[in-house]
Coordinates of C-alpha atoms and ligand atoms in Angstrom, one line a residue:
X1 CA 0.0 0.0 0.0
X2 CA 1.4 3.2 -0.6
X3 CA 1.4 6.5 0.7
X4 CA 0.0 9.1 -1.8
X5 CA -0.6 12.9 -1.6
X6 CA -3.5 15.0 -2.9
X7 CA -3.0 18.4 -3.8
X8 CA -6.5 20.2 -3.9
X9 CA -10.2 19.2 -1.9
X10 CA -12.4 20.3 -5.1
X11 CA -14.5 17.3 -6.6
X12 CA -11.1 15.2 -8.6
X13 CA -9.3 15.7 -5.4
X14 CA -11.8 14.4 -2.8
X15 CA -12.4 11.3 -5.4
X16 CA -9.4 10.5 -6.1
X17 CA -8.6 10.7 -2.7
X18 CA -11.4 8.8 -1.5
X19 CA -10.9 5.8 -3.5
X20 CA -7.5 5.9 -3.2
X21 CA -8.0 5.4 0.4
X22 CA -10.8 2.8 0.0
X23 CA -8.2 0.9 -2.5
X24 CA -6.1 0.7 1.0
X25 CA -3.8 3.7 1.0
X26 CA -2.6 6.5 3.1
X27 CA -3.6 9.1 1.3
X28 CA -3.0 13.3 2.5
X29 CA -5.2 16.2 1.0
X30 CA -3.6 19.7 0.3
X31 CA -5.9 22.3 0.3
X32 CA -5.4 26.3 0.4
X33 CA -8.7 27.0 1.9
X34 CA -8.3 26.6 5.5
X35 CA -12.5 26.2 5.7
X36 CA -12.6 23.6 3.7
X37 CA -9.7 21.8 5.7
X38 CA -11.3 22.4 9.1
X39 CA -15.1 20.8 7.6
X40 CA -13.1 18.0 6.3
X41 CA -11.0 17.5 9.2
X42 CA -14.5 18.1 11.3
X43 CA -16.1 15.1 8.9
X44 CA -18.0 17.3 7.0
X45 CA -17.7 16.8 2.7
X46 CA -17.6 20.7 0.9
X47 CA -19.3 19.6 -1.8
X48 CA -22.3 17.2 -3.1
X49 CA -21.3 13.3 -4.5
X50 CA -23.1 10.5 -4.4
X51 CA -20.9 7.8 -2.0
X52 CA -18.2 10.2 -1.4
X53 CA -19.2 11.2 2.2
X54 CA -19.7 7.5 2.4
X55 CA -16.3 6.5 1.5
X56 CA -14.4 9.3 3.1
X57 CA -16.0 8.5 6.8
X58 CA -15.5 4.3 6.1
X59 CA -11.6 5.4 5.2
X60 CA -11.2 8.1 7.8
X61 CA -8.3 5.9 9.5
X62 CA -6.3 6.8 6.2
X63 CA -7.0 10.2 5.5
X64 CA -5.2 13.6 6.6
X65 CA -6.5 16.9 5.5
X66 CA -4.0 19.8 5.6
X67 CA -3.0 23.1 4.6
X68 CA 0.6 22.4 5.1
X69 CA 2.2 21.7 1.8
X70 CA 5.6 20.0 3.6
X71 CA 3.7 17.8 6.1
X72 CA 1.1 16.4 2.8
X73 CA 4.1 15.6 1.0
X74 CA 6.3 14.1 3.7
X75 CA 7.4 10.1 2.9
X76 CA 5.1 10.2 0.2
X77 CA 5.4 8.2 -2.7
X78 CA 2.4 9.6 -5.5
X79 CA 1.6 13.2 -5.4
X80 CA -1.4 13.7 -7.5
X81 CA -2.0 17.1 -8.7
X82 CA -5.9 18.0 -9.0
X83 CA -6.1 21.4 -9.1
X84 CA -8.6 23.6 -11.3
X85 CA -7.7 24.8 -14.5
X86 CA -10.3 27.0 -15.6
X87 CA -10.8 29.0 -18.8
X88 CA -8.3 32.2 -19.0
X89 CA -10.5 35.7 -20.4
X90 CA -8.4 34.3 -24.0
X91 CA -10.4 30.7 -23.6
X92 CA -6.9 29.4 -22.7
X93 CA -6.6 26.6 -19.7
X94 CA -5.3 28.9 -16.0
X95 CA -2.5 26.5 -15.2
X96 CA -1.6 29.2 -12.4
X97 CA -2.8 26.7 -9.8
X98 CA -0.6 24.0 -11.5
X99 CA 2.4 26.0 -11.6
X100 CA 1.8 27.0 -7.9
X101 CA 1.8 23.4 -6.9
X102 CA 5.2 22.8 -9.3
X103 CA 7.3 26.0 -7.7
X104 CA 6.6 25.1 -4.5
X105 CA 6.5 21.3 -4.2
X106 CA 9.0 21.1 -1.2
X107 CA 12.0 19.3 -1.5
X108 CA 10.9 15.4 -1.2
X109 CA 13.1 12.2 -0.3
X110 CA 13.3 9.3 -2.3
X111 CA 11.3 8.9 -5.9
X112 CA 8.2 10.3 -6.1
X113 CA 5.8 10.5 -9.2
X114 CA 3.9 13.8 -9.5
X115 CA 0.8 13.0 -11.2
X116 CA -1.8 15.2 -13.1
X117 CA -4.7 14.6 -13.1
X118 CA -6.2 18.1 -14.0
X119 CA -7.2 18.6 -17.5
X120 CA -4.2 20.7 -19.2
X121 CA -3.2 21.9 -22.6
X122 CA -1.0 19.3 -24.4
X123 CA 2.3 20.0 -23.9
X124 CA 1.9 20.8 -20.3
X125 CA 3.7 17.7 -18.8
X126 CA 7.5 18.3 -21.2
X127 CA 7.4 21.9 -19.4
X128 CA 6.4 20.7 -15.4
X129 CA 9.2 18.1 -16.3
X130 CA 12.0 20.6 -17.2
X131 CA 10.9 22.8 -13.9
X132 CA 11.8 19.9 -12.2
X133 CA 14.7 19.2 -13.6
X134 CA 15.5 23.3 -13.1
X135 CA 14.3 23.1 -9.6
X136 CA 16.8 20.2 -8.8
X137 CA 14.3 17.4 -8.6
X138 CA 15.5 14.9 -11.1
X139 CA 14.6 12.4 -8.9
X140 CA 10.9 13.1 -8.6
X141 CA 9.1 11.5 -11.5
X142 CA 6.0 12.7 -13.8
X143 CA 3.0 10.8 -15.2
X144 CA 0.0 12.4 -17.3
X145 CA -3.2 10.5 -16.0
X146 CA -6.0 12.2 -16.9
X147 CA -9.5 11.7 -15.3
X148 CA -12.3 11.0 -16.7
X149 CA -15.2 11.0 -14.0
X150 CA -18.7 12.5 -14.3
X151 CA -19.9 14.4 -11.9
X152 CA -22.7 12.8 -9.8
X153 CA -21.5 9.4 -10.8
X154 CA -17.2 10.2 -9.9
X155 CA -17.1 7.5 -7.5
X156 CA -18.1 4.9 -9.4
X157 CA -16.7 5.9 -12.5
X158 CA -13.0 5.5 -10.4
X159 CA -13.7 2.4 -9.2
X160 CA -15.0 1.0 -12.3
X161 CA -13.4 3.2 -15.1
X162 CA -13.7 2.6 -18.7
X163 CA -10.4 3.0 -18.7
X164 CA -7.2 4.5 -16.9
X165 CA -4.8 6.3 -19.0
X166 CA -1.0 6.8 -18.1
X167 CA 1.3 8.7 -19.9
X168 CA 5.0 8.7 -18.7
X169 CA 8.1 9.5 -19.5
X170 CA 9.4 6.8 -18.0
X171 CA 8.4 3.4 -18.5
X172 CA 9.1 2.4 -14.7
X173 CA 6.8 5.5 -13.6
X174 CA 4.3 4.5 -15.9
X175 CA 4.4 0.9 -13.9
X176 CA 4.4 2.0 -10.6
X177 CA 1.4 4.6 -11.6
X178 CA -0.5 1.2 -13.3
X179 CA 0.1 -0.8 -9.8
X180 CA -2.0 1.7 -7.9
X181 CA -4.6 1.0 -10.3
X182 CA -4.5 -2.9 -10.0
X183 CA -7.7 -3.7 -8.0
X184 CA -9.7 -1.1 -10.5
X185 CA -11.8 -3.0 -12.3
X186 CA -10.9 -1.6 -15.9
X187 CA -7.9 -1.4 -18.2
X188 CA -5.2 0.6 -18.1
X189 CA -3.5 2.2 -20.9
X190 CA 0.4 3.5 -21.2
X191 CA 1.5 5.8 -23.4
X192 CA 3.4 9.1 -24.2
X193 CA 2.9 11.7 -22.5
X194 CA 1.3 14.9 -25.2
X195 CA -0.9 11.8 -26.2
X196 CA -2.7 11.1 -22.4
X197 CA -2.8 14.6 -22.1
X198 CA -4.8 14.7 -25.7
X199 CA -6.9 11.8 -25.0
X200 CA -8.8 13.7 -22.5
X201 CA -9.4 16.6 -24.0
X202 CA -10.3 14.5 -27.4
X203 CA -12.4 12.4 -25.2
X204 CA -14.8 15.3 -23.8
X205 CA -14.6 17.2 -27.1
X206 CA -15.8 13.4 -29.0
X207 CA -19.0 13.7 -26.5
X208 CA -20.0 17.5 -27.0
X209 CA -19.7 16.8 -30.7
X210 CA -22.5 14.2 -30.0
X211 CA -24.5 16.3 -27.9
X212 CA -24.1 18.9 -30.4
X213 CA -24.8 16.6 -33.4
X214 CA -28.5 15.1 -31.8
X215 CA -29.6 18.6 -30.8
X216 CA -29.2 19.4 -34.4
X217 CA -30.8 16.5 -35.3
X218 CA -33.9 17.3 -32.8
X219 CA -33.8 20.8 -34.3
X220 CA -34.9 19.7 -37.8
X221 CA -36.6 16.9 -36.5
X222 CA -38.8 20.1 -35.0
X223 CA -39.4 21.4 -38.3
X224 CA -39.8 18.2 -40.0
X225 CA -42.5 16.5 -37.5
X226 CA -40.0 13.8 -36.4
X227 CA -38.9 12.5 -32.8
X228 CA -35.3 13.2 -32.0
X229 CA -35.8 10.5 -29.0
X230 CA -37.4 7.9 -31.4
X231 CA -34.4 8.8 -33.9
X232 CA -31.6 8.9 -31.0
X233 CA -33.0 5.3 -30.2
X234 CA -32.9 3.9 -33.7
X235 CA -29.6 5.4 -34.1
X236 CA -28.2 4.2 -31.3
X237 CA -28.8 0.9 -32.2
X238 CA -26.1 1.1 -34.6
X239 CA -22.7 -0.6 -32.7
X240 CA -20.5 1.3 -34.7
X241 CA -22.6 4.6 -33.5
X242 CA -23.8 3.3 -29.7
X243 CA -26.6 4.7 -27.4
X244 CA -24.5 7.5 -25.2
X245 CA -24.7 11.0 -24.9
X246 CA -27.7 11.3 -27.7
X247 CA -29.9 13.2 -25.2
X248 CA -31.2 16.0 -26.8
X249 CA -32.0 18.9 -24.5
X250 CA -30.9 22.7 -23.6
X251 CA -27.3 21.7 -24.4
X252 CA -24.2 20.7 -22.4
X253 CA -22.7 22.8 -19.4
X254 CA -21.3 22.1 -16.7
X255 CA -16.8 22.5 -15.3
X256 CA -15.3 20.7 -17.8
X257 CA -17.2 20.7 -21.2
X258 CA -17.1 24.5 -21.6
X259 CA -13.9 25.6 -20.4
X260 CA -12.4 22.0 -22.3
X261 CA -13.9 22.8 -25.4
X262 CA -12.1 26.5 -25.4
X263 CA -8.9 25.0 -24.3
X264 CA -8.8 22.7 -27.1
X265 CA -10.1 25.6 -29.5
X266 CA -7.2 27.2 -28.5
X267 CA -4.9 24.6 -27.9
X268 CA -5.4 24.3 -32.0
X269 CA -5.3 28.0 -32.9
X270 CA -2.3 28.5 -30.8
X271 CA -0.9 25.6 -33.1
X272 CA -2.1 27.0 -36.2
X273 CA -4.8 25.1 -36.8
X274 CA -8.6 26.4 -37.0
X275 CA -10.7 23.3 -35.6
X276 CA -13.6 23.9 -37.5
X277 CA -16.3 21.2 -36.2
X278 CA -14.9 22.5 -32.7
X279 CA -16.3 25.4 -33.3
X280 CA -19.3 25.0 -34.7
X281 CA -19.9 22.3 -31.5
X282 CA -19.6 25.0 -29.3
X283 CA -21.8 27.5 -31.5
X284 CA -24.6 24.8 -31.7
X285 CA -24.5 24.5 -28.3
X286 CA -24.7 28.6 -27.3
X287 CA -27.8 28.7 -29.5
X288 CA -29.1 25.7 -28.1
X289 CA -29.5 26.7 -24.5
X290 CA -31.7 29.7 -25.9
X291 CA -33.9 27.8 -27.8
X292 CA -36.5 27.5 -24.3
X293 CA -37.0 31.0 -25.2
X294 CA -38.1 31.0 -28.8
X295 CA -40.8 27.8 -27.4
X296 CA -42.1 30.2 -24.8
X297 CA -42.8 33.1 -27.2
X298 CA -44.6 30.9 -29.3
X299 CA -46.9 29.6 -26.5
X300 CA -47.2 32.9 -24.7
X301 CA -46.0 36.3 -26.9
X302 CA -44.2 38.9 -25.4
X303 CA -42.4 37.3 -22.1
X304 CA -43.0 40.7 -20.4
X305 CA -44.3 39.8 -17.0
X306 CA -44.8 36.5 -17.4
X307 CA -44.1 34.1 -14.3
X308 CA -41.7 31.3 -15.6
X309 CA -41.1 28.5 -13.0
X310 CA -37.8 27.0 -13.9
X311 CA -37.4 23.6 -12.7
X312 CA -33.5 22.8 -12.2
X313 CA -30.5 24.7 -11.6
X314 CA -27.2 22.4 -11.4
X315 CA -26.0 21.8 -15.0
X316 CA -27.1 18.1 -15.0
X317 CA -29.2 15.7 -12.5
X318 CA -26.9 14.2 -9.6
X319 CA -25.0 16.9 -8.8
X320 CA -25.2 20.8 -7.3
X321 CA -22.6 21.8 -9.2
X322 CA -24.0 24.9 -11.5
X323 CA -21.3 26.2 -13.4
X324 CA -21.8 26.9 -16.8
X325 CA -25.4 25.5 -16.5
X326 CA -27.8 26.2 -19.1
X327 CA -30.5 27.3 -17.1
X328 CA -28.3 30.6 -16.1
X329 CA -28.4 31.4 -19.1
X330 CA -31.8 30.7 -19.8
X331 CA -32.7 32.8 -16.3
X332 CA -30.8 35.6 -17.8
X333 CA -32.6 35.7 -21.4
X334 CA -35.8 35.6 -19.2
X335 CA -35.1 38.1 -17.0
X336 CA -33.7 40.3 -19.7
X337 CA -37.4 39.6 -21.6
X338 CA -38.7 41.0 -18.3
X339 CA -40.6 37.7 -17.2
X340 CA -40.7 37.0 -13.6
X341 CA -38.3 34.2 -12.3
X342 CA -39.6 31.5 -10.1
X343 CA -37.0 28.3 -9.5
X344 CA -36.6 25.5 -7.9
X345 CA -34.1 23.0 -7.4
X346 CA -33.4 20.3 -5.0
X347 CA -29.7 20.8 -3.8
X348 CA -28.5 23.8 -5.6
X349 CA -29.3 27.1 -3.0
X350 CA -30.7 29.3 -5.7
X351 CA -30.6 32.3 -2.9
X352 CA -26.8 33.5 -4.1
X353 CA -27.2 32.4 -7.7
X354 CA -30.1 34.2 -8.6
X355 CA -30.9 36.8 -6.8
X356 CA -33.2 38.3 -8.8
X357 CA -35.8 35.5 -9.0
X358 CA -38.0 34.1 -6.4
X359 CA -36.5 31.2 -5.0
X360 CA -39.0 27.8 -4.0
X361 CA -38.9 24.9 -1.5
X362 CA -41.1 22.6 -3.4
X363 CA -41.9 22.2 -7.4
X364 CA -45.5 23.0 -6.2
X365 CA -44.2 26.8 -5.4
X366 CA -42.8 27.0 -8.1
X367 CA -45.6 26.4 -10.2
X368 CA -48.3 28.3 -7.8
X369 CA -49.4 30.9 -10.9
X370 CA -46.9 30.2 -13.4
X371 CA -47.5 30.6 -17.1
X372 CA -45.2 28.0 -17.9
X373 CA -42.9 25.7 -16.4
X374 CA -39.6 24.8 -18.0
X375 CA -37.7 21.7 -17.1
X376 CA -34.3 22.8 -16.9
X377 CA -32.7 20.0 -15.3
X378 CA -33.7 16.2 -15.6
X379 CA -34.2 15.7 -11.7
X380 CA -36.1 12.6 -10.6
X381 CA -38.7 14.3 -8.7
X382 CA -39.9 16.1 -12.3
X383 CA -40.9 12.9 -13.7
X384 CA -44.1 13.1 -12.3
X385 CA -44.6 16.8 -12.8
X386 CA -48.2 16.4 -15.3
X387 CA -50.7 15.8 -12.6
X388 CA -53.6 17.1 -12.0
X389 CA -52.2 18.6 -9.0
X390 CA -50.1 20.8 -10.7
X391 CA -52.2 21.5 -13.7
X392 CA -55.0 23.2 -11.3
X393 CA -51.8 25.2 -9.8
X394 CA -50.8 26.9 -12.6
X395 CA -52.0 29.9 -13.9
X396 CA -51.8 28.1 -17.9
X397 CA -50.6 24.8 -17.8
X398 CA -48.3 24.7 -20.0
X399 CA -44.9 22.2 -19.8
X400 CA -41.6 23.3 -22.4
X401 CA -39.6 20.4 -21.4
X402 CA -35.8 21.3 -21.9
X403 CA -34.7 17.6 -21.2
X404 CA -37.4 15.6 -23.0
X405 CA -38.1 13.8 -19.6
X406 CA -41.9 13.4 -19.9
X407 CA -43.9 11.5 -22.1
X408 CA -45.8 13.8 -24.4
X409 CA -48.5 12.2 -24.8
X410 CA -49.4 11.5 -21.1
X411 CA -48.5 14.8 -20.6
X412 CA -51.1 15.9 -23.3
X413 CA -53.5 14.1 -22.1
X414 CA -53.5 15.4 -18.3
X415 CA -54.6 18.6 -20.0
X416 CA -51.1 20.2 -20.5
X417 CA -49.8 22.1 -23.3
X418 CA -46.4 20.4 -24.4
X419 CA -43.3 21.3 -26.3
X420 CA -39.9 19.0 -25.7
X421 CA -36.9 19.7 -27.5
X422 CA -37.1 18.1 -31.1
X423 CA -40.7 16.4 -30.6
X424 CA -43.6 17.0 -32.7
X425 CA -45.5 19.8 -31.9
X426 CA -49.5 19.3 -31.6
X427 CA -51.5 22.0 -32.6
X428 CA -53.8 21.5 -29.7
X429 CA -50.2 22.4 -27.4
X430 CA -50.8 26.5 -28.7
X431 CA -52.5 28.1 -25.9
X432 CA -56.0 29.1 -27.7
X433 CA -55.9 32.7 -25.4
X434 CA -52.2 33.7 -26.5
X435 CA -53.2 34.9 -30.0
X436 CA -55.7 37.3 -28.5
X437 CA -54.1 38.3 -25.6
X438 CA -50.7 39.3 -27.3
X439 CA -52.0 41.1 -30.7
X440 CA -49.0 43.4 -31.0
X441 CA -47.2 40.1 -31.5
X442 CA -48.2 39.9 -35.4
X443 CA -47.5 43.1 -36.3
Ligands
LIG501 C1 -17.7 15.1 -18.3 C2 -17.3 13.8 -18.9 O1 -18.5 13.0 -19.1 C3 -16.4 13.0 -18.0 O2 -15.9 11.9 -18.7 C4 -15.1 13.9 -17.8 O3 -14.2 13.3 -16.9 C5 -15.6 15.2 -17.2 O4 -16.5 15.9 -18.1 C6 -14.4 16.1 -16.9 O5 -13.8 16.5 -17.9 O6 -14.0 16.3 -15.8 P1 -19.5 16.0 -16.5 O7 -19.2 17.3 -17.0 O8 -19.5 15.7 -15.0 O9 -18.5 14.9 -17.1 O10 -20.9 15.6 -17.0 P2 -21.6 14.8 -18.2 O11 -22.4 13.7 -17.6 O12 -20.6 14.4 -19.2 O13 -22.6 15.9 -18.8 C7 -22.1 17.1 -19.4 C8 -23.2 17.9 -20.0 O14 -23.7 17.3 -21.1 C9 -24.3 18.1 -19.0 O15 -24.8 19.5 -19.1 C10 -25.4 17.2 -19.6 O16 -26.7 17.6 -19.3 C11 -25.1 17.2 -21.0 N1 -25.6 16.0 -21.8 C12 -25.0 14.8 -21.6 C13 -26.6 16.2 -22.7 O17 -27.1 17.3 -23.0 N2 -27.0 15.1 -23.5 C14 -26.4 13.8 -23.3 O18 -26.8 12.9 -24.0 C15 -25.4 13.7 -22.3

């Protein structure tokens, strides 16, 4: 078993460290916050993942939490580098945090292997290795091994990885870095080091394409009367093709997509190369997560003090993580239309995010009086959102589902007007009043 070293508490650090520990090793967190030391020292997890509170209370016995750099590092054997690495005003990848953890790694005994696991630009390990070499520590070693965990499902997705990817430049790192993933239950996969570092940023960049793709698909399956989730099905039947990431919806957010898919734009522009399908992944998506907007003018006219429940704030289900989610953009087209906000979510605290909208404790608030809801997010406790219940509640019962996550006809037939993202429209869905009501629309 050996002793390893986590340098930062955010979600990769706390799951790597976690498992780590569950997999039977001594494992040391870094953090700079001092808070977020003393709740993790006092038991208490900073952030929201299914199993990890779990796991880090079962493996307490071989866990430190510190804010002392030299003590995390001392005897240790693996220091894994988790840091965040977020987009730069230019769409370039911060590796501040990196470099910080590089500069100031103290002096160590015997060989380590400092590991990254944050996502970087290519290139990034040949330059943390000649800083070592600069700095004097030729005898610490370097392994790229990217991660590859979705939030709300990171624990799991450790434990039982589709793969683990190691990219050394030494082949006896690279070994010693495979041994700590023996009693993972999925391969593991050596290589050089530019190409680990690409496979994760080819890897996410592979799935947004996807995403992108089907929510083109769903768009002209809107204006050709087909079913995007009928087509995603019949495509994904396909083995070459496959079922995954074919969810059409309000488009992808979330820490890594975004801020990956810039790095990578400008990884390639940096090069000299213009990633063309790159881009247009990322415009497909920006126009995506406004198209809620063009299905409620339809349904409703001018937006202008219209009470729009949003249902959803973290960027997917699982998880209360919210940056770069879809429905804050989506908040801030509404707002700027000059409807009247009211959301609800169950874990993320909408108080701080959104200050300007009314915040709810149940879906039924939220509702009370709405003109429309919106799903934003595919939470569990939306599935059953067409009853009668919450039909009588609102003001015009009408559903735009953002994640396709109810069935349109049921939903139809409870008495709801419904629009999901690349489904047939009925013509019974248009509100009969809206016409009337909103006149200055057709002019
Ligand atoms: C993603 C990758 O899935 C992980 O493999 C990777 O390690 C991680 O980024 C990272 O780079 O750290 P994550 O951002 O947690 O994980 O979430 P995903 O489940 O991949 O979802 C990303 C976004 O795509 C969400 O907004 C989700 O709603 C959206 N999505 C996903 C769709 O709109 N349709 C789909 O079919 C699938």
């Amino acid at each position: 078993m050996a002793r390893i070293t986590v340098f930062g508490a955010g979600y990769v650090g706390l799951v790597t460290a976690a498992c780590l520990a569950e997999l039977g090793n001594e494992v040391a967190v870094r953090d700079v916050v001092p808070a977020k030391i003393e709740r993790l020292r006092g038991g208490e997890v900073p952030i929201f993942e299914p199993g990890l509170e779990e796991l880090l209370a079962k493996n307490r016995e071989r866990l430190t939490f510190t804010l002392d750099a030299a003590e995390a590092v001392e005897g240790t054997e693996f220091i894994f580098v988790c840091v965040d690495t977020p987009p730069l005003y230019s769409g370039d990848a911060d590796l501040s945090r990196v470099w910080t953890v590089v500069d100031e790694l103290p002096r160590v005994n015997g060989n380590p292997i400092l590991i990254l696991k944050s996502t970087v630009p290519v290139g990034t390990g040949e330059k943390v290795r000649a800083v070592l070499d600069q700095r004097g520590l030729t005898h610490v070693g370097y392994a790229s091994n990217p991660e590859f965990t979705a939030e709300g499902r990171a624990v799991q997705d450790f434990l039982h990885p589709d793969r683990v990817v190691i990219g050394a430049f030494d082949p006896t790192d690279a070994e010693r870095v495979a041994e700590l993933y023996a009693n993972v239950d999925g391969p593991v996969v050596q290589m050089d080091v530019p190409s680990a570092e690409m496979v994760k940023l080819a890897s996410n960049a592979f799935l947004m394409t996807r995403i992108s793709f089907i929510n083109e698909i769903a768009n002209v399956c809107e204006a050709t009367g087909a079913d995007v989730v009928r087509v995603a099905e019949g495509v994904g039947l396909d083995h070459r093709l496959g079922p995954h990431f074919l969810r059409a919806g309000v488009g992808w957010g979330g820490s890594c997509f975004p801020k990956d898919s810039l790095a990578l734009k400008q990884l390639a522009a940096n090069s000299g190369y213009h990633f063309q399908l790159l881009n247009a992944v990322i415009e497909v998506n920006e126009l995506q997560k406004r198209r809620v907007i063009g299905k409620l003018q339809r349904h409703l006219g001018r937006l202008r003090d219209k009470e729009i429940a949003l249902l959803g704030l973290a960027f997917k289900a699982g998880t209360d993580d919210t940056r770069e989610a879809p429905s804050l953009v989506l908040a801030s087209r509404l707002m700027a239309e000059g409807a009247n906000l009211r959301v609800w979510d169950p874990i993320v605290d909408g108080e701080q995010l959104l200050p300007q909208a009314t915040k709810c404790a149940t879906v039924q608030e939220a509702v009370r009086g709405a003109d429309a809801a919106v799903i934003v997010t595919e939470w569990r406790e939306l599935r059953d959102l067409a009853r009668p219940e919450i039909r009588e509640l609102m003001a015009r019962p009408l559903i735009i589902d953002g994640r396709n996550l109810l069935d349109p006809n049921e939903t139809r037939s409870a008495g709801f007007a419904y629009e999901g993202m690349g489904r047939p429209v009925s013509l019974m869905d248009v509100l009969p009043e809206t016409a009337e009501r909103e006149p200055e629309l057709e002019a």
